[in-house]
Short mmCIF file of C-alpha atoms in Angstrom, two decimals:
data_model
loop_
_atom_site.label_atom_id
_atom_site.label_comp_id
_atom_site.label_asym_id
_atom_site.label_seq_id
_atom_site.Cartn_x
_atom_site.Cartn_y
_atom_site.Cartn_z
CA UNK A 1 204.73 169.43 71.81
CA UNK A 2 203.69 171.39 68.75
CA UNK A 3 202.44 174.95 68.97
CA UNK A 4 201.20 177.36 66.30
CA UNK A 5 204.58 178.95 65.59
CA UNK A 6 206.29 175.59 65.20
CA UNK A 7 203.57 174.25 62.92
CA UNK A 8 203.57 177.41 60.81
CA UNK A 9 207.35 177.25 60.43
CA UNK A 10 207.22 173.59 59.35
CA UNK A 11 204.49 174.25 56.79
CA UNK A 12 206.24 177.32 55.41
CA UNK A 13 209.56 175.51 55.14
CA UNK A 14 208.36 172.26 53.62
CA UNK A 15 205.10 173.16 51.83
CA UNK A 16 205.93 176.37 50.02
CA UNK A 17 205.24 176.95 46.34
CA UNK A 18 208.83 177.11 45.15
CA UNK A 19 209.71 173.83 46.83
CA UNK A 20 206.67 171.85 45.71
CA UNK A 21 205.85 173.42 42.36
CA UNK A 22 209.09 174.93 41.02
CA UNK A 23 207.99 174.72 37.39
CA UNK A 24 204.95 176.98 37.79
CA UNK A 25 204.52 180.61 38.78
CA UNK A 26 202.78 181.28 42.08
CA UNK A 27 199.63 183.32 41.38
CA UNK A 28 199.19 186.63 43.14
CA UNK A 29 195.47 186.87 43.85
CA UNK A 30 193.30 189.56 45.37
CA UNK A 31 192.66 187.97 48.79
CA UNK A 32 189.37 189.88 48.87
CA UNK A 33 187.58 189.72 52.21
CA UNK A 34 183.93 188.66 51.92
CA UNK A 35 181.21 187.95 54.48
CA UNK A 36 179.82 184.72 53.08
CA UNK A 37 180.03 182.19 50.29
CA UNK A 38 176.60 183.47 49.28
CA UNK A 39 178.12 186.88 48.50
CA UNK A 40 180.33 185.40 45.77
CA UNK A 41 178.02 182.69 44.44
CA UNK A 42 178.33 183.99 40.87
CA UNK A 43 182.07 183.26 41.00
CA UNK A 44 181.72 179.46 41.03
CA UNK A 45 179.59 176.51 39.97
CA UNK A 46 181.23 173.87 42.16
CA UNK A 47 182.36 173.97 45.79
CA UNK A 48 185.32 171.85 46.85
CA UNK A 49 185.22 171.99 50.64
CA UNK A 50 187.81 171.01 53.20
CA UNK A 51 186.30 169.25 56.21
CA UNK A 52 187.87 170.32 59.50
CA UNK A 53 187.78 174.09 60.06
CA UNK A 54 185.35 174.61 57.18
CA UNK A 55 182.42 172.23 57.74
CA UNK A 56 183.13 171.02 61.26
CA UNK A 57 185.33 171.38 64.29
CA UNK A 58 185.44 167.95 65.87
CA UNK A 59 181.90 166.66 66.11
CA UNK A 60 180.28 170.08 65.78
CA UNK A 61 179.25 171.86 62.59
CA UNK A 62 180.85 175.24 61.94
CA UNK A 63 178.11 177.82 62.67
CA UNK A 64 175.97 178.85 59.68
CA UNK A 65 177.73 176.46 57.27
CA UNK A 66 174.97 173.81 56.98
CA UNK A 67 172.45 176.51 56.05
CA UNK A 68 174.90 178.21 53.69
CA UNK A 69 175.70 174.97 51.86
CA UNK A 70 172.03 174.06 51.67
CA UNK A 71 171.19 177.49 50.20
CA UNK A 72 173.92 177.17 47.57
CA UNK A 73 172.80 173.65 46.66
CA UNK A 74 169.24 174.93 46.23
CA UNK A 75 170.60 177.36 43.62
CA UNK A 76 172.20 174.56 41.65
CA UNK A 77 175.72 174.66 43.08
CA UNK A 78 177.38 171.27 43.49
CA UNK A 79 179.12 170.73 46.84
CA UNK A 80 182.02 168.27 47.10
CA UNK A 81 184.32 167.56 50.02
CA UNK A 82 188.08 167.10 49.62
CA UNK A 83 189.72 166.02 52.87
CA UNK A 84 193.15 164.81 53.92
CA UNK A 85 191.50 162.44 56.39
CA UNK A 86 192.61 159.03 55.12
CA UNK A 87 191.58 156.58 57.84
CA UNK A 88 188.34 155.40 56.23
CA UNK A 89 186.88 154.83 52.75
CA UNK A 90 184.60 157.60 51.52
CA UNK A 91 181.37 155.65 52.03
CA UNK A 92 182.27 155.30 55.71
CA UNK A 93 183.43 158.91 56.04
CA UNK A 94 180.21 160.13 54.40
CA UNK A 95 178.20 158.97 57.40
CA UNK A 96 179.61 161.75 59.60
CA UNK A 97 178.10 164.63 57.63
CA UNK A 98 174.28 164.15 57.76
CA UNK A 99 174.20 164.36 61.58
CA UNK A 100 176.00 167.70 61.28
CA UNK A 101 173.31 169.03 58.93
CA UNK A 102 175.02 168.50 55.56
CA UNK A 103 173.36 166.74 52.64
CA UNK A 104 176.56 165.68 50.86
CA UNK A 105 176.48 162.05 49.66
CA UNK A 106 179.43 159.67 49.35
CA UNK A 107 179.51 160.32 45.59
CA UNK A 108 180.59 163.89 46.40
CA UNK A 109 183.34 163.07 48.90
CA UNK A 110 187.01 162.63 48.03
CA UNK A 111 189.78 161.92 50.52
CA UNK A 112 193.53 161.62 50.30
CA UNK A 113 192.93 157.88 50.65
CA UNK A 114 191.37 158.01 47.18
CA UNK A 115 194.61 159.54 45.93
CA UNK A 116 196.54 156.71 47.59
CA UNK A 117 194.37 154.20 45.77
CA UNK A 118 195.01 155.97 42.46
CA UNK A 119 198.77 155.79 43.04
CA UNK A 120 199.07 152.23 44.31
CA UNK A 121 198.73 150.42 40.95
CA UNK A 122 201.68 152.41 39.58
CA UNK A 123 204.15 150.95 42.07
CA UNK A 124 206.22 147.98 40.93
CA UNK A 125 205.81 146.66 44.48
CA UNK A 126 202.05 146.46 43.96
CA UNK A 127 202.29 144.95 40.49
CA UNK A 128 204.72 142.30 41.78
CA UNK A 129 202.31 141.27 44.53
CA UNK A 130 204.38 142.71 47.39
CA UNK A 131 202.86 143.61 50.74
CA UNK A 132 202.29 147.10 52.09
CA UNK A 133 202.28 147.66 55.84
CA UNK A 134 199.53 150.16 56.65
CA UNK A 135 199.78 152.58 59.57
CA UNK A 136 196.22 153.17 60.74
CA UNK A 137 193.92 152.05 63.53
CA UNK A 138 191.75 148.95 63.49
CA UNK A 139 188.55 148.93 61.45
CA UNK A 140 189.97 150.98 58.57
CA UNK A 141 188.90 148.52 55.82
CA UNK A 142 192.41 148.26 54.40
CA UNK A 143 191.36 145.07 52.62
CA UNK A 144 189.50 147.31 50.16
CA UNK A 145 192.73 148.93 48.97
CA UNK A 146 193.91 147.83 45.49
CA UNK A 147 197.05 146.08 46.77
CA UNK A 148 198.17 143.45 49.24
CA UNK A 149 198.01 145.12 52.65
CA UNK A 150 198.45 144.25 56.31
CA UNK A 151 198.20 146.39 59.41
CA UNK A 152 201.73 147.28 60.43
CA UNK A 153 202.94 145.51 63.55
CA UNK A 154 206.19 145.15 65.43
CA UNK A 155 206.33 141.58 64.15
CA UNK A 156 206.05 142.45 60.43
CA UNK A 157 207.75 145.85 60.25
CA UNK A 158 210.99 144.39 58.86
CA UNK A 159 209.21 142.00 56.47
CA UNK A 160 206.70 144.22 54.64
CA UNK A 161 207.78 145.62 51.27
CA UNK A 162 206.52 149.18 51.72
CA UNK A 163 204.58 151.44 54.06
CA UNK A 164 201.32 153.38 53.74
CA UNK A 165 200.94 155.99 56.48
CA UNK A 166 197.24 156.88 56.75
CA UNK A 167 196.79 158.10 60.32
CA UNK A 168 198.57 158.65 63.64
CA UNK A 169 195.94 157.21 65.99
CA UNK A 170 198.45 155.08 67.93
CA UNK A 171 201.71 156.40 66.49
CA UNK A 172 204.33 157.78 68.84
CA UNK A 173 208.09 158.30 69.02
CA UNK A 174 208.75 154.65 69.85
CA UNK A 175 206.93 153.54 66.71
CA UNK A 176 208.70 156.24 64.71
CA UNK A 177 212.07 154.97 65.93
CA UNK A 178 211.16 151.41 64.95
CA UNK A 179 210.15 152.55 61.47
CA UNK A 180 213.28 154.66 61.04
CA UNK A 181 215.60 151.83 62.09
CA UNK A 182 213.78 149.37 59.83
CA UNK A 183 214.09 151.72 56.84
CA UNK A 184 217.76 152.39 57.52
CA UNK A 185 218.36 148.63 57.46
CA UNK A 186 216.36 148.21 54.24
CA UNK A 187 215.04 151.05 52.13
CA UNK A 188 211.43 150.63 51.01
CA UNK A 189 208.87 153.04 49.54
CA UNK A 190 206.67 155.09 51.84
CA UNK A 191 203.29 156.58 50.93
CA UNK A 192 202.07 159.42 53.12
CA UNK A 193 198.29 159.22 52.91
CA UNK A 194 197.71 162.40 54.92
CA UNK A 195 200.26 165.15 54.20
CA UNK A 196 198.96 167.37 57.01
CA UNK A 197 201.76 168.24 59.42
CA UNK A 198 199.34 169.14 62.20
CA UNK A 199 195.74 170.10 62.85
CA UNK A 200 194.46 172.48 65.52
CA UNK A 201 192.67 170.91 68.48
CA UNK A 202 190.77 172.77 71.17
CA UNK A 203 193.86 173.71 73.19
CA UNK A 204 196.76 172.16 71.28
CA UNK A 205 197.93 170.84 67.92
CA UNK A 206 197.84 167.24 66.72
CA UNK A 207 200.78 165.47 65.11
CA UNK A 208 199.86 164.13 61.67
CA UNK A 209 201.64 161.85 59.14
CA UNK A 210 203.19 164.79 57.29
CA UNK A 211 205.15 165.65 60.44
CA UNK A 212 206.55 162.15 60.72
CA UNK A 213 207.52 162.23 57.04
CA UNK A 214 209.66 165.30 57.75
CA UNK A 215 211.29 163.45 60.63
CA UNK A 216 212.00 160.42 58.44
CA UNK A 217 213.68 162.58 55.80
CA UNK A 218 215.91 164.17 58.43
CA UNK A 219 217.28 160.71 59.20
CA UNK A 220 217.12 159.22 55.68
CA UNK A 221 217.37 162.06 53.12
CA UNK A 222 217.23 159.72 50.10
CA UNK A 223 214.08 157.92 51.25
CA UNK A 224 211.47 157.42 48.53
CA UNK A 225 208.27 159.13 49.74
CA UNK A 226 205.08 159.64 47.73
CA UNK A 227 202.62 162.16 49.17
CA UNK A 228 198.88 161.73 48.56
CA UNK A 229 196.60 164.58 49.57
CA UNK A 230 196.45 168.37 49.55
CA UNK A 231 198.48 170.30 48.43
CA UNK A 232 199.82 167.52 46.19
CA UNK A 233 198.10 167.33 42.85
CA UNK A 234 197.15 163.64 42.91
CA UNK A 235 194.36 164.56 45.36
CA UNK A 236 193.02 167.17 42.93
CA UNK A 237 193.18 164.65 40.09
CA UNK A 238 191.13 162.29 42.25
CA UNK A 239 188.69 165.12 42.98
CA UNK A 240 188.42 166.17 39.34
CA UNK A 241 187.77 162.55 38.33
CA UNK A 242 184.93 162.35 40.84
CA UNK A 243 183.51 165.73 39.82
CA UNK A 244 183.53 164.72 36.16
CA UNK A 245 181.68 161.49 37.01
CA UNK A 246 178.95 163.50 38.73
CA UNK A 247 178.55 166.69 36.67
CA UNK A 248 180.28 165.93 33.37
CA UNK A 249 182.65 168.39 31.77
CA UNK A 250 183.66 171.37 33.89
CA UNK A 251 186.21 174.18 34.04
CA UNK A 252 188.64 174.20 36.95
CA UNK A 253 188.35 177.97 37.31
CA UNK A 254 184.65 177.55 38.11
CA UNK A 255 185.55 175.43 41.17
CA UNK A 256 185.97 177.22 44.50
CA UNK A 257 188.34 175.39 46.85
CA UNK A 258 187.41 176.39 50.41
CA UNK A 259 189.92 175.61 53.14
CA UNK A 260 191.37 176.80 56.43
CA UNK A 261 195.07 176.16 55.71
CA UNK A 262 197.18 178.17 53.27
CA UNK A 263 199.87 175.53 52.71
CA UNK A 264 197.48 172.67 51.87
CA UNK A 265 194.04 173.82 50.70
CA UNK A 266 194.95 177.14 49.12
CA UNK A 267 198.37 176.23 47.71
CA UNK A 268 197.01 173.03 46.19
CA UNK A 269 193.81 174.63 44.90
CA UNK A 270 195.74 177.45 43.24
CA UNK A 271 198.07 174.98 41.54
CA UNK A 272 195.08 172.97 40.30
CA UNK A 273 193.63 176.07 38.64
CA UNK A 274 190.73 176.56 41.05
CA UNK A 275 189.52 179.74 42.65
CA UNK A 276 190.35 179.58 46.35
CA UNK A 277 188.82 180.89 49.57
CA UNK A 278 190.59 180.90 52.92
CA UNK A 279 188.15 180.36 55.77
CA UNK A 280 190.15 181.89 58.59
CA UNK A 281 187.64 182.01 61.41
CA UNK A 282 187.42 178.41 62.70
CA UNK A 283 190.47 176.41 61.64
CA UNK A 284 194.22 176.78 61.60
CA UNK A 285 194.31 180.61 61.62
CA UNK A 286 191.45 181.14 64.06
CA UNK A 287 191.99 184.15 66.29
CA UNK A 288 194.64 185.59 63.97
CA UNK A 289 194.66 188.20 61.22
CA UNK A 290 195.29 186.07 58.11
CA UNK A 291 196.74 188.80 55.94
CA UNK A 292 200.29 188.85 57.41
CA UNK A 293 200.45 185.08 56.98
CA UNK A 294 199.29 185.35 53.39
CA UNK A 295 202.00 187.90 52.68
CA UNK A 296 204.66 185.89 54.51
CA UNK A 297 203.85 182.65 52.71
CA UNK A 298 203.12 184.28 49.32
CA UNK A 299 200.14 181.94 49.04
CA UNK A 300 197.26 184.13 47.95
CA UNK A 301 193.61 183.06 47.93
CA UNK A 302 191.02 184.79 45.79
CA UNK A 303 188.83 185.37 48.84
CA UNK A 304 188.98 185.37 52.64
CA UNK A 305 186.19 184.84 55.15
CA UNK A 306 186.89 185.86 58.73
CA UNK A 307 183.72 186.48 60.71
CA UNK A 308 185.08 186.18 64.24
#
C-alpha cells in the first residue's frame, strides 16, 4: 500500500532534476504565492493545464476553476491541457471536460499517449512490423496507434515484440511477475505511457505505470525503457507541436504550466522553458505546506496557489 511519504520518496529519488536532466541547470525560481491565475494573467499568453488536481478531482471540477478558465479565455488566453492520462485518444478524453464546465476542445488537449505515438515510428520494432503488447483496459482504441498492437494477454506475453504500458486498470502483482519473468527470458523494449508513480485518491494513493517501471528496473537494471509523459520532454514536444498548430509561433516563456505535482508538472515545465505554477490546494500536496517540499526537492515553480 502506498502512502504519501512513500510516494514522495519514490518521486524524489527517481524523478529529480540531476537524474533526469543532468546536462541542464535547475532553475531557482521565486515560488511566489498568488491567489488566482487571474492575478498573474499578464505573465502568460497560453495556459498548459494538468488535469487531475488542477481542473478536476475525479468526476468533480475543482472549485472556481471553470469560471477562472472561462474568464481567461474571454481575455484572449489560450487554454490547453497536458495530461499523463494515456488510456484514451484525445478526442475521447475531450468528452469529459464540457460536463465539468470547461470549454476546451480536443484540438487543445495533449496526453502522454500523444507522446507515445510520436515515439513509436522511431523504434526499429515498429518499422520492421513487429507487434507491441499494450497494457490498458478494453475500449482504448489501440488500433489507432501508429504500429501493430494487441492487448496484452497471458497467451501472448511471451510472443509480443515489445510492451506499451498505458494504464494500470487491471494490473496487479501477479501480472507484474508475469511481465518480469517474460522480460528476463527475452529482453524487449518497454514504453511507459504514463510516467506517474502514483496519484492521490480520496483516502489513498493509486499505483500507476511509473511505479511498475521502477519495480521492473530493480529486477532488470539494463532493461530498455522509454518514458512518454511529464516530466519527460517528449510530452512537451507533443504539446508544443499542438500549440503551434493552433496559435502559430509562440515563445515557451509565455506558456504557464499549471500542475499539482512538483516532480512531473513543474520539473518538466521548467525544463521545457515554461513559466510554472504549483496548484497545491487540491492535488498531490493538498493539506500540506508546499514550501518545505519545494526546498527539499529543489524544484522551484514561478508561482504557487494554495487557497485551502
